[in-house]
Coordinates of C-alpha atoms in Angstrom, one line a residue:
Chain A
X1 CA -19.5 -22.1 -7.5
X2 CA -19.8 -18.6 -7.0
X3 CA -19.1 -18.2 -10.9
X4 CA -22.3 -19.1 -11.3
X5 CA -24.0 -16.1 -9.7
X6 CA -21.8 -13.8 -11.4
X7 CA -22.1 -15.4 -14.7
X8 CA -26.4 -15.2 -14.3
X9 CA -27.8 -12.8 -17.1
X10 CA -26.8 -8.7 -16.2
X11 CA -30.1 -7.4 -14.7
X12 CA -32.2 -4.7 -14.2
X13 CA -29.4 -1.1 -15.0
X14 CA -26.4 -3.6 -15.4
X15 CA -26.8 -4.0 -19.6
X16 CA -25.6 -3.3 -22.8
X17 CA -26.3 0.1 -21.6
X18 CA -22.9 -0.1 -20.2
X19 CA -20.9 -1.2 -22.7
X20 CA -19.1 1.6 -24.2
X21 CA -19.0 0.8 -28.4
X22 CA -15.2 0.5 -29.0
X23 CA -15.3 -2.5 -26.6
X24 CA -16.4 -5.7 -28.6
X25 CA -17.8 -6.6 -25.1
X26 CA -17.9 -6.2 -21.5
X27 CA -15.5 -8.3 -20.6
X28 CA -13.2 -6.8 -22.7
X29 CA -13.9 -3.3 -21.6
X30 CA -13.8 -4.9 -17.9
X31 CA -9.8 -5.8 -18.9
X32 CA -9.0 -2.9 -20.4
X33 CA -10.4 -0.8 -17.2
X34 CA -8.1 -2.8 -15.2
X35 CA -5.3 -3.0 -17.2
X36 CA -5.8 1.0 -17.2
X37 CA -6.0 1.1 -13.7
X38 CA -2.8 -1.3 -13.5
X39 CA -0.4 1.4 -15.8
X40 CA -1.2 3.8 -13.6
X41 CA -0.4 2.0 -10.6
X42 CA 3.1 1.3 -12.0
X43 CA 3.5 5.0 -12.8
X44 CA 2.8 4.9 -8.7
X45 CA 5.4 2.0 -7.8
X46 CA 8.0 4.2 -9.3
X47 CA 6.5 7.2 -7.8
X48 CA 7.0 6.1 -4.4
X49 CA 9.8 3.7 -5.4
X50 CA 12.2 7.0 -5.9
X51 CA 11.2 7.7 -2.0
X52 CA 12.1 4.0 -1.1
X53 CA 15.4 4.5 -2.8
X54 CA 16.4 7.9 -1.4
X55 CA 15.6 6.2 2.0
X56 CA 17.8 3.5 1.3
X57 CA 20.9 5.7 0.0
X58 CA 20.5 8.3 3.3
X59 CA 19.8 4.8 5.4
X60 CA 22.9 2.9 4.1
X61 CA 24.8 6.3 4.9
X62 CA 23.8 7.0 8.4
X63 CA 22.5 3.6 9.6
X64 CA 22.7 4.6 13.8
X65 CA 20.7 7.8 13.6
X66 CA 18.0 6.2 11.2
X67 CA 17.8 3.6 14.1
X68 CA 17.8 6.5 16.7
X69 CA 15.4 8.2 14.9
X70 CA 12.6 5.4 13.9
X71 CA 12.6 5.0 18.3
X72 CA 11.4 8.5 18.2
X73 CA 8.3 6.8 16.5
X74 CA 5.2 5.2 18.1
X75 CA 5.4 1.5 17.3
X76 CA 1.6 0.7 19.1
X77 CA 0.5 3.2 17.2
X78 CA 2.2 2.1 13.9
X79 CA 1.1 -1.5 14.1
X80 CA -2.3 -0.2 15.0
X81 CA -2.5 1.1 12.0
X82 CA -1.2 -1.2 9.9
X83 CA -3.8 -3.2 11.3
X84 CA -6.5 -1.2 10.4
X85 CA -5.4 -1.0 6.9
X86 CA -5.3 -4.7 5.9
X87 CA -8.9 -4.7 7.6
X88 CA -10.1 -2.2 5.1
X89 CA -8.1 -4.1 2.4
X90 CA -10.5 -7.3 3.6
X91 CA -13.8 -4.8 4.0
X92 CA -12.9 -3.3 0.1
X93 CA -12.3 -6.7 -1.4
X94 CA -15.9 -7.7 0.0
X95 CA -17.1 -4.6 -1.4
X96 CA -15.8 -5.6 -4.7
X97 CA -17.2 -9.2 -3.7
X98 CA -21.1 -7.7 -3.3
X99 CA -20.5 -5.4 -6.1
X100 CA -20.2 -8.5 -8.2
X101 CA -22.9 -10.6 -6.8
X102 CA -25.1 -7.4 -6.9
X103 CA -25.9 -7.1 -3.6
X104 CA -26.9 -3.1 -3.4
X105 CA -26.7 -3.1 0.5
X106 CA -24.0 -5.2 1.6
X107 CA -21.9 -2.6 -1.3
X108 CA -22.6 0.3 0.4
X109 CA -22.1 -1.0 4.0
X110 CA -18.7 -2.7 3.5
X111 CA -17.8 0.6 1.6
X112 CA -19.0 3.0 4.3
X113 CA -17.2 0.4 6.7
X114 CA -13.7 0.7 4.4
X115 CA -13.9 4.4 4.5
X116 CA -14.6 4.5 8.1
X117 CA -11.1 2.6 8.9
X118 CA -9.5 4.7 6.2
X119 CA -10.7 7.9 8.7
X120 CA -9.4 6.3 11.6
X121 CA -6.1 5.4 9.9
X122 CA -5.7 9.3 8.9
X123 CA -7.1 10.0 12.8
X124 CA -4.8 7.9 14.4
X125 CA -1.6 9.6 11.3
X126 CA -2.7 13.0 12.8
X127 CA -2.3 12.1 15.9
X128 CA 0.9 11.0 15.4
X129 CA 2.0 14.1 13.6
X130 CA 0.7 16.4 16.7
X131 CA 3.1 14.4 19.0
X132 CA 5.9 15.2 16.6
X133 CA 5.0 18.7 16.7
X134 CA 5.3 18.8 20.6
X135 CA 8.6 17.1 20.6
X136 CA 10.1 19.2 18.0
X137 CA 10.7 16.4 15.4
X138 CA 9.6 18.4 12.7
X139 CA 12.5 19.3 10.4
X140 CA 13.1 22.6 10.2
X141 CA 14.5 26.0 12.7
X142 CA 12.3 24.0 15.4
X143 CA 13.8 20.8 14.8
X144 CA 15.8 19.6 18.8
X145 CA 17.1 16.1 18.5
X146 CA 19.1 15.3 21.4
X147 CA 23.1 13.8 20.7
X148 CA 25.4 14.3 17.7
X149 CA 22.9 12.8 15.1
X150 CA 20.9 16.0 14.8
X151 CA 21.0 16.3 11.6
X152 CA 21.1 13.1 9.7
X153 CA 18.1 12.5 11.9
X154 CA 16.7 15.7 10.4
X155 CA 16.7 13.2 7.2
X156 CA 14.9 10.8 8.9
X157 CA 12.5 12.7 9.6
X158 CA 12.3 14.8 6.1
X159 CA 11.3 11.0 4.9
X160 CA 9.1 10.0 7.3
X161 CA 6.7 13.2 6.9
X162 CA 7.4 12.9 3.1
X163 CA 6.4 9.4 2.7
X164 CA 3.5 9.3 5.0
X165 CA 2.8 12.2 4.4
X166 CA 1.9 11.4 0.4
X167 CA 0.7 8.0 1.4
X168 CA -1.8 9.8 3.4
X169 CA -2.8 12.3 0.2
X170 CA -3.4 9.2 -1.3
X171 CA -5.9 7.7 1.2
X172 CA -7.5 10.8 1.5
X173 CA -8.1 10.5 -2.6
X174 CA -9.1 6.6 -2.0
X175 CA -11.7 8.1 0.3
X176 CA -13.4 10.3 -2.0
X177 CA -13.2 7.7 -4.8
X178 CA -15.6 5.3 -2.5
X179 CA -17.8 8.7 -1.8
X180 CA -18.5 8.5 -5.4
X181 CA -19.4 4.6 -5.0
X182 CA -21.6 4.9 -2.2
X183 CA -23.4 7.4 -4.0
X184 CA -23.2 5.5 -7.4
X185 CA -24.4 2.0 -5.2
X186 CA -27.2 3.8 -3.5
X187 CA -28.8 4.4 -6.9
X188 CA -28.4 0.7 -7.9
X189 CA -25.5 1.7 -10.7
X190 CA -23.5 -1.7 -9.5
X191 CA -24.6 -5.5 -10.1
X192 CA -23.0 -8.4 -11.9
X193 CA -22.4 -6.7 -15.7
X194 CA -21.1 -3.8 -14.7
X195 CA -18.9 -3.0 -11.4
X196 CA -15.6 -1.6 -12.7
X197 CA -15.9 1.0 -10.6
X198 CA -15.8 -0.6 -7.5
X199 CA -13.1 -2.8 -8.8
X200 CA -10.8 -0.5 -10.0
X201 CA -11.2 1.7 -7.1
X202 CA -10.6 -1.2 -5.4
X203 CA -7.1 -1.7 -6.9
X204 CA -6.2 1.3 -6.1
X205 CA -7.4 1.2 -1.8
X206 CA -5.2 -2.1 -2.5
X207 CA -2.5 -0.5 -3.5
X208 CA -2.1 2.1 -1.1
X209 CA -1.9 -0.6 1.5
X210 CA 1.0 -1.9 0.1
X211 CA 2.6 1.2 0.2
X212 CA 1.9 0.9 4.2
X213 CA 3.0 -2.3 4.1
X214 CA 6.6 -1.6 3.1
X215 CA 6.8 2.1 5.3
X216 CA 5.6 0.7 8.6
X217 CA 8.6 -1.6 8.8
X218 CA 11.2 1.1 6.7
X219 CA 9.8 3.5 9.7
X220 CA 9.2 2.0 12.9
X221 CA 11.1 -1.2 13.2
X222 CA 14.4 -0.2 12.2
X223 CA 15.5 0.5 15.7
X224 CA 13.4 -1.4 18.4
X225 CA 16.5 -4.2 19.1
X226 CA 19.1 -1.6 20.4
X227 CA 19.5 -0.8 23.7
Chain B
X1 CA -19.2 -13.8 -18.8
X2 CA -15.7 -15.3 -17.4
X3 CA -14.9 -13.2 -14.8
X4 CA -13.5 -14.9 -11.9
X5 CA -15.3 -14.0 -8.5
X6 CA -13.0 -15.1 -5.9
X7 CA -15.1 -16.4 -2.9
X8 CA -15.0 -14.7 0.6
X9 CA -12.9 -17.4 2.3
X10 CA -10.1 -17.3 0.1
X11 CA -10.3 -12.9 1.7
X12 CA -10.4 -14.0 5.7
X13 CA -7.7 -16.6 4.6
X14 CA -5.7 -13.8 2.9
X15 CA -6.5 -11.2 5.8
X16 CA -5.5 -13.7 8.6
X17 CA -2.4 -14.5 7.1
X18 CA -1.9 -10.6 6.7
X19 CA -2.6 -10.0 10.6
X20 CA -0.2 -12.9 11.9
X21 CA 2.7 -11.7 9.8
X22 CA 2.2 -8.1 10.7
X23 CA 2.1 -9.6 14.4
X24 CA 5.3 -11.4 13.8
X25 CA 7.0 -8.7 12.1
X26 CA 6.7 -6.2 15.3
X27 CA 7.5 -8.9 17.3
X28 CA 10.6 -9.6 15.7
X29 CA 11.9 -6.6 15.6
X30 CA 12.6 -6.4 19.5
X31 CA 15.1 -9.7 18.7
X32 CA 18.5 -8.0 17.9
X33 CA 19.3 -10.5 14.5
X34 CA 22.2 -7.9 13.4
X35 CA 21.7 -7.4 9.7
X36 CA 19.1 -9.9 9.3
X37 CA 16.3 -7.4 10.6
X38 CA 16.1 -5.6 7.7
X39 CA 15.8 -8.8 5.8
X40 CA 13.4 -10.8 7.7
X41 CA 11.3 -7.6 7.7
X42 CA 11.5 -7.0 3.9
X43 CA 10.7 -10.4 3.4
X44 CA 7.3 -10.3 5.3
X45 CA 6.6 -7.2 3.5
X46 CA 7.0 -8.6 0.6
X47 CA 5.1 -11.8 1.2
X48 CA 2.3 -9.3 2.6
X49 CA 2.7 -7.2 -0.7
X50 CA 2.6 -10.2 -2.7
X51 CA -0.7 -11.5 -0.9
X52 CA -2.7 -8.9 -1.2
X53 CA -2.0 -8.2 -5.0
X54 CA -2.3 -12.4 -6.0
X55 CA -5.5 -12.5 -3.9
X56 CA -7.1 -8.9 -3.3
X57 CA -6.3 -7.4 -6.4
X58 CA -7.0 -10.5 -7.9
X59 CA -3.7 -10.7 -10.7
X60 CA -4.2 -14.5 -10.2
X61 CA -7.0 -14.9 -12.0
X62 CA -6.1 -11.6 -14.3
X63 CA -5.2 -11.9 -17.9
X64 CA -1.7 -12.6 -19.2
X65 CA -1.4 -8.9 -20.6
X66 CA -2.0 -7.0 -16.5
X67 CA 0.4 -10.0 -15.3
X68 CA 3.0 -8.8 -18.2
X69 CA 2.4 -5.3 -17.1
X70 CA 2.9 -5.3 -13.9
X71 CA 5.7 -7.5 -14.1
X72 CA 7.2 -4.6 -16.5
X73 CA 6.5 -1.8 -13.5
X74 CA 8.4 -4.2 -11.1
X75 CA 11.5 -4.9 -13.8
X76 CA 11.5 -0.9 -14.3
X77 CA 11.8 -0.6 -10.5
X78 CA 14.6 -3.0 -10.4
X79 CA 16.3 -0.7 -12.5
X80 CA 15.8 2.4 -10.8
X81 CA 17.1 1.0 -7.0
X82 CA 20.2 -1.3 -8.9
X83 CA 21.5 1.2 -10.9
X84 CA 21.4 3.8 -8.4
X85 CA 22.8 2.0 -5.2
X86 CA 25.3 0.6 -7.7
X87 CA 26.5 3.5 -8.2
X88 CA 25.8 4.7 -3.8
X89 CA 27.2 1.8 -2.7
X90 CA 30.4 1.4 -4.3
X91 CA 31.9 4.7 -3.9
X92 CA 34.0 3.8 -1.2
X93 CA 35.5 1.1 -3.2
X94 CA 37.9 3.0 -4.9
X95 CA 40.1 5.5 -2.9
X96 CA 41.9 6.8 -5.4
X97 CA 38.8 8.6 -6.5
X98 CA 37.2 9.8 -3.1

């Protein structure tokens, strides 16, 4: 099926030209670029894994004002932005998809169309952020959180503008890593030998949605049944 | 070459299933289940996270050695959250040494 376009002859820039000459072949250096990518991706499981755990500990400790807390949140605007993120998850993978069938245009637009949701992802975050500004729920002197909670919900919110607050740095990186694509794609660098790139890049964008994935719920949802 | 180019329906498949259990998840958490809130909504996360890396980041049809790997990460973060909330979670356990 749709092995058989990728598996037609490399074409045109796509060529040995390419093949860096410690790799035996492409395919192999295509493995070992992933595989690259993929150790580096576990360095970031445990990266963000430490913040997952210190949520739980402070979470297991002060259960009530977590759940008070995560109301102070916006859940529309949470699930609107998980939203957008799994679409830019489906937009990347067809990236990837064209990248690999060599189709120069379709590249750069579902690119372009990725990094468009990733800005209004980070739009929508700031957003966010500027309420929390307004209702003094960022930690520190100006922190006001009304009851006798103040201050483990102080945690709360040391976690919520830690985690997102990374997990946006690292969507603002995804970003300028599909920069570098578009302007790669627009000189024809991608086809069916040779997208790495796009694919790696791609794991990455992946990965920073699964991040999302496991906040949005940590964050938002942890209080919604009370009351 | 033997990459494997997974075809677009097997990504609106993927995405659609991705979309309904986000829906579900939200929508669940407005049903007061007691403890079972936290699980039912680490469970979809986890079936989310483990759709999008089988299917977007294609580790189905990656070689043996990424699966290995990233299997490692996982078992290395096992470590990290048992051994710690072993520790957390059992303090209260013993009185004589609060």
């Amino acid at each position: 099926m749709a092995d058989t376009a990728a598996s037609a002859a490399p074409t045109g820039h796509a060529g040995s030209r390419d093949l860096q000459h410690h790799f035996d072949s492409m395919e192999q250096q295509r493995d070992a670029s992933s595989l690259g990518m993929w150790v580096f991706l576990v360095t970031e499981i445990l990266f963000f894994g430490g913040l997952f755990l210190a949520y739980t500990v402070y979470r297991s400790r002060y259960p009530l004002a977590f759940a008070e807390a995560s109301r102070h949140l916006d859940i529309t605007l949470g699930t609107f932005n998980t939203a957008v993120l799994i679409i830019s998850s489906l937009t990347m993978a067809l990236a990837v998809y064209s990248a690999a069938l060599g189709r120069r245009k379709a590249i750069i637009l579902f690119l372009l169309a990725t990094m468009a949701l990733g800005g209004t992802f980070l739009g929508v975050k700031a957003v966010e952020y500027t309420h929390k500004f307004h209702d003094h729920l960022v930690p520190g002197a100006g922190f006001r959180f009304p009851g006798p909670d103040a201050r483990p919900a102080e945690i709360f919110f040391s976690l919520y503008f830690t985690m997102t607050g990374l997990h946006a740095a690292h969507m603002i990186i995804g970003i300028g890593l599909l920069t570098v694509l578009v302007l790669q794609a627009r000189k024809g660098r991608y086809g069916p030998g040779y997208y790495t790139p796009v694919e790696v890049s791609g794991l990455y964008w992946h990965f920073v949605d699964i991040v999302w994935i496991f906040l949005f719920p940590l964050l938002y949802l942890i209080g919604r049944h009370l009351h | 070459m033997s990459q494997h180019v997974v075809p677009p329906r097997v990504y609106f498949a993927v995405f659609a299933a991705l979309i309904v259990l986000t829906a579900t998840t939200t929508a669940v958490s407005f049903l007061d289940l007691g403890p079972w809130n936290t699980v039912v909504a680490l469970g979809i996360a986890f079936l989310k996270a483990t759709l999008v890396v089988l299917f977007f980041m294609h580790v189905k049809y990656s070689p043996r050695l990424t699966q290995i790997v990233i299997a490692g990460g996982l078992f290395w973060l096992a470590i990290l959250l048992a051994l710690t909330l072993s520790d957390f979670m059992t303090r209260g356990w013993l009185p004589i040494l609060r």
